[in-house]
Amino acid sequence: MLSSLLLTGLLTTGCHASVVALPLSAPRLQNLLQAFVAGGQGRSFRVLGEERDFDHGHVLLEARTKSPFAILYHTQELADETPDGYLDAEGRNWIQWLDGRGIENARRYERADYPRTADWDWFVAQELPRLRRRHTITDKMLDPLLLGSELAGSVQCTFTRVDCGAAAPERIGVVLPDRTIICLSLDAS
Amino acid sequence: MKIPRARLVAALFGILLAAGACLSPVKTSPQDDSAQAAAYRRRLAATVTDNWPPISALAARRLMEQYGPPDEVRPGYLVWNDNGPWRRTVVRDITPPYAQADDLGVVEQTIEYPLMPGQIVELAAFDQRLGYNAVGWRLSARSDSEEINFLRLNLANDILNKRMTAAQARELYEKTRQLAASGKTSPYMLSLRFVPW
């Protein structure tokens, strides 16, 4: 209850300072991130709000309606460069459905093959090996048939840890399983 | 006797030019560029790049998909002028020195950006893949993709505007590429974040 009150006090709405508008409101994003953190802290990531481990998700947009239907989170972003070499190759990419289906490993939605255009051929030849070396699945690597939706692209939302006492124009708060409250500033790109 | 690939491409180019009769491998002017001339350059470019090494050929195909037929077709390079945010884009036939070359620099993209001599030195300290031609104030970046050229030039602009040092820009370049491979997109790789001259 206390946490909820504190979070309500911390919350501001929208991502208006961003050049790109976020297709989800800040309260919605806060709730979604809170659900992800509750199950993922210590398992799929360790440090929330810092780019060395977990500071962003991609809001996936459906092609026909251009409306958001899921978030693709990338965790353990630079975890293989930490002194303890912490990296779970199978735990880096997560899909959180916005229709209440919960959170799943994105690996099960990965494409088996790719379209044949010059841009896709370039992606497969030049980008895919780099992404695979870091066990990354991007939105381009998700299979529309498995997702059940054609993608119109995605909007990246970055949540950066900030001091809860400091003024920040766009801010949400998330409670870690140990009851620590983390304040995060939002930015979309 | 083994004939060097470059000579073969040049010979093939000569045959195609002869077959093209009055059509030119170079766009003369935007006003006079007919659909027939553009289609000829596209066919010529496709034939020329078929004989290029895979990375050069793929980069060329990708640019043609994005920007249409090149304005100039030569055996060793293709050129687009005033395409997108660029004054000039050149893709070159470069043979990789080794199998897993990370960045051959096959795509050179140029903007107009007046620089003082001291600034040229600053940029050279950041990245040897940036080039400057004082005639016409042409600042160029070379890499294998437009995204990396955006990154190099955006960082160069930050250095020139005293937002970071060359060393900081090198560090941010490496970090941005690492994060991109980890799934995080940087706005620095999506477009120029400044308006060129």
Short mmCIF file of C-alpha atoms in Angstrom, two decimals:
data_model
loop_
_atom_site.label_atom_id
_atom_site.label_comp_id
_atom_site.label_asym_id
_atom_site.label_seq_id
_atom_site.Cartn_x
_atom_site.Cartn_y
_atom_site.Cartn_z
CA MET A 1 0.00 0.00 0.00
CA LEU A 2 2.79 2.39 0.99
CA SER A 3 4.67 1.46 -2.16
CA SER A 4 1.59 2.13 -4.29
CA LEU A 5 1.11 5.54 -2.72
CA LEU A 6 4.76 6.39 -3.21
CA LEU A 7 4.59 5.26 -6.82
CA THR A 8 1.44 7.28 -7.47
CA GLY A 9 3.27 10.31 -6.11
CA LEU A 10 6.28 9.64 -8.34
CA LEU A 11 4.31 9.05 -11.45
CA THR A 12 3.99 11.48 -14.28
CA THR A 13 2.09 10.65 -17.42
CA GLY A 14 3.30 10.14 -20.97
CA CYS A 15 6.66 10.54 -22.63
CA HIS A 16 6.14 14.06 -23.90
CA ALA A 17 9.77 15.09 -23.70
CA SER A 18 10.72 12.40 -26.18
CA VAL A 19 11.16 13.10 -29.87
CA VAL A 20 9.21 9.90 -30.50
CA ALA A 21 5.93 9.52 -28.62
CA LEU A 22 5.53 6.38 -26.59
CA PRO A 23 2.54 4.30 -27.70
CA LEU A 24 1.80 3.33 -24.08
CA SER A 25 1.05 5.69 -21.21
CA ALA A 26 3.53 5.91 -18.35
CA PRO A 27 1.09 4.30 -15.84
CA ARG A 28 0.54 1.38 -18.23
CA LEU A 29 4.25 1.00 -18.81
CA GLN A 30 4.88 1.13 -15.09
CA ASN A 31 2.40 -1.69 -14.46
CA LEU A 32 3.84 -3.82 -17.25
CA LEU A 33 7.41 -3.28 -16.13
CA GLN A 34 6.41 -4.00 -12.54
CA ALA A 35 4.99 -7.37 -13.64
CA PHE A 36 8.16 -8.18 -15.59
CA VAL A 37 10.41 -7.18 -12.68
CA ALA A 38 8.42 -9.25 -10.19
CA GLY A 39 9.19 -12.44 -12.12
CA GLY A 40 12.49 -11.54 -13.75
CA GLN A 41 14.63 -9.82 -11.11
CA GLY A 42 17.60 -12.07 -10.35
CA ARG A 43 16.65 -14.51 -13.11
CA SER A 44 16.52 -12.70 -16.44
CA PHE A 45 18.33 -9.60 -15.18
CA ARG A 46 20.11 -8.23 -12.12
CA VAL A 47 20.32 -4.44 -12.39
CA LEU A 48 17.20 -2.53 -13.44
CA GLY A 49 17.58 0.85 -15.12
CA GLU A 50 21.23 0.55 -16.17
CA GLU A 51 22.33 -0.18 -19.73
CA ARG A 52 24.97 -2.66 -18.60
CA ASP A 53 22.11 -4.99 -17.67
CA PHE A 54 18.50 -3.96 -18.29
CA ASP A 55 17.24 -0.56 -19.35
CA HIS A 56 14.98 -0.94 -22.39
CA GLY A 57 12.12 -2.67 -24.14
CA HIS A 58 10.66 -2.42 -27.65
CA VAL A 59 6.92 -1.83 -27.89
CA LEU A 60 5.80 -3.93 -30.87
CA LEU A 61 3.21 -2.36 -33.18
CA GLU A 62 0.69 -4.36 -35.19
CA ALA A 63 0.85 -3.60 -38.93
CA ARG A 64 -2.84 -3.10 -39.68
CA THR A 65 -3.90 -1.01 -36.68
CA LYS A 66 -0.45 0.38 -35.73
CA SER A 67 -1.41 -0.33 -32.14
CA PRO A 68 0.91 -1.91 -29.57
CA PHE A 69 0.39 -5.60 -28.81
CA ALA A 70 3.53 -6.70 -26.93
CA ILE A 71 6.87 -5.57 -25.52
CA LEU A 72 10.17 -7.20 -26.43
CA TYR A 73 12.63 -6.79 -23.55
CA HIS A 74 16.38 -7.24 -23.92
CA THR A 75 18.11 -8.05 -20.67
CA GLN A 76 21.76 -8.68 -19.71
CA GLU A 77 22.77 -6.16 -22.37
CA LEU A 78 26.46 -6.01 -21.53
CA ALA A 79 26.45 -8.78 -18.95
CA ASP A 80 29.13 -10.81 -20.72
CA GLU A 81 31.57 -7.98 -20.02
CA THR A 82 31.08 -8.03 -16.26
CA PRO A 83 33.97 -9.43 -14.20
CA ASP A 84 31.96 -12.50 -13.19
CA GLY A 85 30.96 -13.17 -16.81
CA TYR A 86 27.27 -13.40 -15.85
CA LEU A 87 25.29 -14.25 -18.97
CA ASP A 88 22.40 -16.61 -19.56
CA ALA A 89 22.25 -17.02 -23.35
CA GLU A 90 18.70 -18.32 -23.22
CA GLY A 91 17.47 -15.62 -20.86
CA ARG A 92 18.17 -12.43 -22.81
CA ASN A 93 14.97 -11.86 -24.84
CA TRP A 94 11.45 -11.72 -23.45
CA ILE A 95 8.02 -10.99 -24.87
CA GLN A 96 5.36 -9.53 -22.61
CA TRP A 97 1.90 -9.68 -24.19
CA LEU A 98 -0.39 -6.73 -23.63
CA ASP A 99 -3.52 -8.89 -23.76
CA GLY A 100 -2.75 -10.55 -20.44
CA ARG A 101 -1.09 -13.71 -21.81
CA GLY A 102 1.90 -12.99 -19.60
CA ILE A 103 5.61 -13.20 -20.36
CA GLU A 104 7.39 -15.70 -22.60
CA ASN A 105 10.88 -16.36 -23.84
CA ALA A 106 11.14 -14.68 -27.26
CA ARG A 107 13.22 -17.58 -28.58
CA ARG A 108 10.06 -19.55 -29.40
CA TYR A 109 8.97 -16.77 -31.80
CA GLU A 110 12.22 -16.54 -33.73
CA ARG A 111 12.11 -16.79 -37.53
CA ALA A 112 13.48 -19.95 -39.12
CA ASP A 113 14.05 -18.17 -42.42
CA TYR A 114 14.02 -14.64 -43.80
CA PRO A 115 12.45 -12.82 -46.78
CA ARG A 116 14.66 -12.34 -49.85
CA THR A 117 15.24 -8.67 -50.59
CA ALA A 118 18.54 -6.80 -50.67
CA ASP A 119 17.85 -5.28 -47.26
CA TRP A 120 16.97 -8.64 -45.70
CA ASP A 121 19.93 -10.35 -47.41
CA TRP A 122 22.16 -7.66 -45.89
CA PHE A 123 20.60 -8.19 -42.47
CA VAL A 124 21.15 -11.95 -42.64
CA ALA A 125 24.72 -11.67 -43.93
CA GLN A 126 25.99 -8.75 -41.86
CA GLU A 127 23.77 -8.09 -38.86
CA LEU A 128 22.48 -11.50 -37.84
CA PRO A 129 25.91 -12.99 -37.02
CA ARG A 130 26.66 -10.03 -34.69
CA LEU A 131 23.27 -10.35 -33.00
CA ARG A 132 23.63 -14.12 -32.61
CA ARG A 133 27.07 -13.76 -31.06
CA ARG A 134 25.34 -11.84 -28.26
CA HIS A 135 22.30 -14.14 -28.21
CA THR A 136 20.03 -11.25 -29.22
CA ILE A 137 16.60 -11.52 -30.84
CA THR A 138 15.41 -8.23 -32.33
CA ASP A 139 11.93 -7.40 -33.60
CA LYS A 140 13.12 -8.15 -37.16
CA MET A 141 13.95 -11.68 -36.04
CA LEU A 142 10.41 -12.41 -34.82
CA ASP A 143 8.23 -14.54 -37.09
CA PRO A 144 4.89 -12.81 -37.84
CA LEU A 145 3.18 -16.18 -38.31
CA LEU A 146 4.27 -17.38 -34.86
CA LEU A 147 3.41 -13.99 -33.32
CA GLY A 148 0.02 -13.98 -35.02
CA SER A 149 0.62 -10.37 -36.13
CA GLU A 150 2.49 -8.63 -38.90
CA LEU A 151 4.83 -6.05 -37.39
CA ALA A 152 4.71 -2.39 -38.36
CA GLY A 153 7.92 -1.87 -36.42
CA SER A 154 8.58 -0.99 -32.81
CA VAL A 155 9.23 1.94 -30.50
CA GLN A 156 12.15 1.56 -28.12
CA CYS A 157 11.46 2.75 -24.60
CA THR A 158 14.45 3.31 -22.39
CA PHE A 159 14.05 3.43 -18.62
CA THR A 160 17.05 4.92 -16.86
CA ARG A 161 17.55 4.79 -13.11
CA VAL A 162 17.35 8.23 -11.47
CA ASP A 163 17.50 9.57 -7.94
CA CYS A 164 13.93 9.48 -6.54
CA GLY A 165 14.47 12.89 -4.96
CA ALA A 166 15.67 14.55 -8.13
CA ALA A 167 13.34 16.34 -10.51
CA ALA A 168 12.79 14.42 -13.74
CA PRO A 169 10.14 15.29 -16.32
CA GLU A 170 9.08 11.73 -17.15
CA ARG A 171 9.36 9.26 -14.34
CA ILE A 172 7.94 5.96 -13.16
CA GLY A 173 8.66 3.86 -10.12
CA VAL A 174 9.09 0.11 -9.80
CA VAL A 175 9.29 -1.98 -6.63
CA LEU A 176 11.90 -4.73 -6.57
CA PRO A 177 11.09 -8.06 -4.86
CA ASP A 178 13.13 -6.92 -1.82
CA ARG A 179 10.75 -3.87 -1.55
CA THR A 180 13.37 -1.41 -2.81
CA ILE A 181 11.77 1.32 -4.90
CA ILE A 182 13.59 2.17 -8.13
CA CYS A 183 12.80 5.43 -9.92
CA LEU A 184 13.19 5.42 -13.68
CA SER A 185 13.08 8.20 -16.26
CA LEU A 186 11.40 7.31 -19.55
CA ASP A 187 12.56 8.04 -23.06
CA ALA A 188 11.28 6.80 -26.39
CA SER A 189 13.19 6.48 -29.67
CA MET B 1 46.27 -17.79 -67.84
CA LYS B 2 44.19 -16.24 -65.08
CA ILE B 3 42.66 -12.85 -65.95
CA PRO B 4 42.27 -10.50 -62.95
CA ARG B 5 38.63 -10.03 -61.91
CA ALA B 6 38.84 -6.23 -62.22
CA ARG B 7 39.88 -6.57 -65.88
CA LEU B 8 37.01 -8.93 -66.54
CA VAL B 9 34.55 -6.48 -64.97
CA ALA B 10 36.03 -3.63 -67.03
CA ALA B 11 35.78 -5.70 -70.24
CA LEU B 12 32.18 -6.67 -69.49
CA PHE B 13 31.42 -3.03 -68.72
CA GLY B 14 32.81 -2.02 -72.13
CA ILE B 15 30.63 -4.58 -73.91
CA LEU B 16 27.53 -3.40 -72.04
CA LEU B 17 28.33 0.23 -72.84
CA ALA B 18 28.61 -0.61 -76.53
CA ALA B 19 25.31 -2.49 -76.37
CA GLY B 20 23.67 0.53 -74.71
CA ALA B 21 24.24 2.57 -77.89
CA CYS B 22 23.34 6.20 -77.10
CA LEU B 23 22.50 5.58 -73.40
CA SER B 24 25.00 6.83 -70.81
CA PRO B 25 26.24 5.19 -67.59
CA VAL B 26 26.09 8.68 -66.04
CA LYS B 27 22.95 10.69 -65.32
CA THR B 28 23.42 13.92 -67.22
CA SER B 29 20.84 16.05 -65.37
CA PRO B 30 17.74 15.36 -63.26
CA GLN B 31 15.56 17.10 -65.88
CA ASP B 32 16.83 15.04 -68.81
CA ASP B 33 16.87 11.69 -67.03
CA SER B 34 14.39 9.47 -68.89
CA ALA B 35 12.88 6.26 -67.51
CA GLN B 36 14.76 4.41 -70.23
CA ALA B 37 18.11 5.90 -69.16
CA ALA B 38 17.43 5.10 -65.48
CA ALA B 39 16.44 1.53 -66.36
CA TYR B 40 19.64 1.18 -68.41
CA ARG B 41 21.78 2.35 -65.49
CA ARG B 42 19.95 -0.06 -63.18
CA ARG B 43 20.63 -3.00 -65.53
CA LEU B 44 24.22 -1.92 -66.02
CA ALA B 45 24.74 -1.59 -62.26
CA ALA B 46 23.18 -5.02 -61.62
CA THR B 47 25.47 -6.64 -64.19
CA VAL B 48 28.59 -4.87 -62.90
CA THR B 49 27.91 -5.66 -59.24
CA ASP B 50 27.17 -9.32 -60.01
CA ASN B 51 30.92 -9.66 -60.45
CA TRP B 52 31.84 -7.84 -57.25
CA PRO B 53 32.77 -9.58 -53.97
CA PRO B 54 29.71 -10.42 -51.79
CA ILE B 55 29.86 -7.51 -49.31
CA SER B 56 30.31 -4.85 -52.01
CA ALA B 57 27.61 -6.43 -54.19
CA LEU B 58 25.16 -6.73 -51.31
CA ALA B 59 25.78 -3.14 -50.16
CA ALA B 60 25.20 -1.96 -53.75
CA ARG B 61 21.95 -3.94 -54.07
CA ARG B 62 20.77 -2.56 -50.75
CA LEU B 63 21.47 1.04 -51.83
CA MET B 64 19.70 0.48 -55.16
CA GLU B 65 16.70 -0.89 -53.28
CA GLN B 66 16.69 2.22 -51.08
CA TYR B 67 17.67 4.99 -53.49
CA GLY B 68 16.87 3.59 -56.94
CA PRO B 69 19.28 3.32 -59.87
CA PRO B 70 22.65 5.01 -59.32
CA ASP B 71 23.46 8.28 -61.03
CA GLU B 72 26.80 6.95 -62.22
CA VAL B 73 27.87 3.40 -63.00
CA ARG B 74 31.54 2.50 -63.31
CA PRO B 75 33.25 -0.90 -63.25
CA GLY B 76 34.65 -0.30 -59.76
CA TYR B 77 32.01 1.92 -58.15
CA LEU B 78 28.45 3.28 -58.24
CA VAL B 79 27.48 6.85 -57.30
CA TRP B 80 24.29 8.52 -56.11
CA ASN B 81 24.15 12.33 -55.86
CA ASP B 82 21.86 14.21 -53.47
CA ASN B 83 20.23 11.01 -52.23
CA GLY B 84 18.38 11.23 -48.90
CA PRO B 85 20.44 13.35 -46.47
CA TRP B 86 23.65 12.84 -48.49
CA ARG B 87 25.41 15.05 -51.02
CA ARG B 88 26.96 11.92 -52.46
CA THR B 89 27.00 8.17 -51.82
CA VAL B 90 29.62 5.87 -53.37
CA VAL B 91 29.73 2.09 -53.08
CA ARG B 92 32.96 0.44 -54.17
CA ASP B 93 34.20 -2.91 -55.34
CA ILE B 94 36.54 -3.85 -52.48
CA THR B 95 37.99 -7.32 -52.13
CA PRO B 96 38.17 -8.39 -48.47
CA PRO B 97 41.77 -8.87 -47.34
CA TYR B 98 40.60 -11.80 -45.20
CA ALA B 99 37.46 -13.88 -44.92
CA GLN B 100 35.86 -12.36 -41.81
CA ALA B 101 36.57 -8.68 -42.44
CA ASP B 102 34.44 -6.74 -39.97
CA ASP B 103 34.17 -3.45 -41.84
CA LEU B 104 35.67 -2.96 -45.29
CA GLY B 105 34.36 0.57 -45.76
CA VAL B 106 32.61 -0.18 -49.05
CA VAL B 107 30.02 2.61 -48.60
CA GLU B 108 31.25 6.22 -48.50
CA GLN B 109 28.69 8.93 -47.75
CA THR B 110 29.33 12.64 -47.90
CA ILE B 111 27.78 15.77 -46.47
CA GLU B 112 28.70 19.43 -46.76
CA TYR B 113 30.33 20.65 -43.54
CA PRO B 114 32.86 23.50 -43.44
CA LEU B 115 35.83 22.75 -41.16
CA MET B 116 38.83 24.67 -39.85
CA PRO B 117 42.25 22.95 -40.06
CA GLY B 118 42.28 22.29 -36.30
CA GLN B 119 38.91 20.60 -36.52
CA ILE B 120 40.17 18.24 -39.23
CA VAL B 121 42.92 17.15 -36.85
CA GLU B 122 40.33 16.60 -34.10
CA LEU B 123 38.25 14.38 -36.35
CA ALA B 124 41.30 12.43 -37.49
CA ALA B 125 42.03 11.70 -33.83
CA PHE B 126 38.54 10.25 -33.50
CA ASP B 127 38.29 8.08 -36.60
CA GLN B 128 40.46 7.41 -39.63
CA ARG B 129 37.34 6.41 -41.57
CA LEU B 130 36.30 10.07 -41.72
CA GLY B 131 37.68 12.06 -44.63
CA TYR B 132 37.57 15.73 -45.54
CA ASN B 133 37.92 17.50 -48.84
CA ALA B 134 38.24 21.24 -48.34
CA VAL B 135 37.08 21.83 -51.92
CA GLY B 136 33.33 22.00 -51.49
CA TRP B 137 33.60 21.33 -47.72
CA ARG B 138 32.95 17.62 -48.20
CA LEU B 139 33.00 15.56 -45.00
CA SER B 140 32.73 11.81 -45.66
CA ALA B 141 32.33 8.67 -43.59
CA ARG B 142 33.19 5.18 -44.79
CA SER B 143 31.82 1.90 -43.49
CA ASP B 144 29.79 -1.03 -44.79
CA SER B 145 26.41 0.51 -44.00
CA GLU B 146 24.54 3.79 -43.81
CA GLU B 147 23.75 3.18 -40.12
CA ILE B 148 27.45 3.19 -39.19
CA ASN B 149 28.07 6.27 -41.34
CA PHE B 150 25.27 8.05 -39.43
CA LEU B 151 26.94 7.04 -36.16
CA ARG B 152 30.39 8.26 -37.25
CA LEU B 153 29.11 11.61 -38.50
CA ASN B 154 26.84 12.24 -35.50
CA LEU B 155 29.78 11.63 -33.19
CA ALA B 156 31.97 13.86 -35.37
CA ASN B 157 29.37 16.60 -35.04
CA ASP B 158 29.39 16.17 -31.24
CA ILE B 159 33.18 16.58 -31.21
CA LEU B 160 33.05 19.66 -33.41
CA ASN B 161 30.42 21.19 -31.12
CA LYS B 162 32.57 20.44 -28.04
CA ARG B 163 30.00 18.04 -26.57
CA MET B 164 32.68 15.35 -26.27
CA THR B 165 36.35 14.71 -26.91
CA ALA B 166 37.72 12.42 -29.61
CA ALA B 167 38.52 9.82 -26.96
CA GLN B 168 34.99 9.98 -25.55
CA ALA B 169 33.55 9.66 -29.06
CA ARG B 170 35.66 6.54 -29.72
CA GLU B 171 34.41 5.05 -26.47
CA LEU B 172 30.79 5.89 -27.31
CA TYR B 173 31.22 4.46 -30.81
CA GLU B 174 32.35 1.11 -29.41
CA LYS B 175 29.66 1.06 -26.73
CA THR B 176 26.92 1.97 -29.21
CA ARG B 177 27.94 -0.87 -31.50
CA GLN B 178 28.06 -3.32 -28.59
CA LEU B 179 24.63 -2.24 -27.39
CA ALA B 180 23.25 -2.48 -30.94
CA ALA B 181 24.41 -6.08 -31.06
CA SER B 182 22.65 -6.57 -27.72
CA GLY B 183 19.38 -5.22 -29.12
CA LYS B 184 19.46 -1.57 -28.08
CA THR B 185 18.97 0.90 -30.92
CA SER B 186 20.76 4.25 -30.77
CA PRO B 187 19.20 7.33 -32.40
CA TYR B 188 22.76 8.07 -33.56
CA MET B 189 22.48 5.14 -35.98
CA LEU B 190 19.08 6.04 -37.41
CA SER B 191 19.65 9.44 -39.03
CA LEU B 192 21.82 12.55 -38.98
CA ARG B 193 20.99 14.39 -35.77
CA PHE B 194 22.00 17.74 -37.22
CA VAL B 195 21.27 19.65 -40.37
CA PRO B 196 24.32 19.67 -42.67
CA TRP B 197 25.47 22.91 -44.23
#
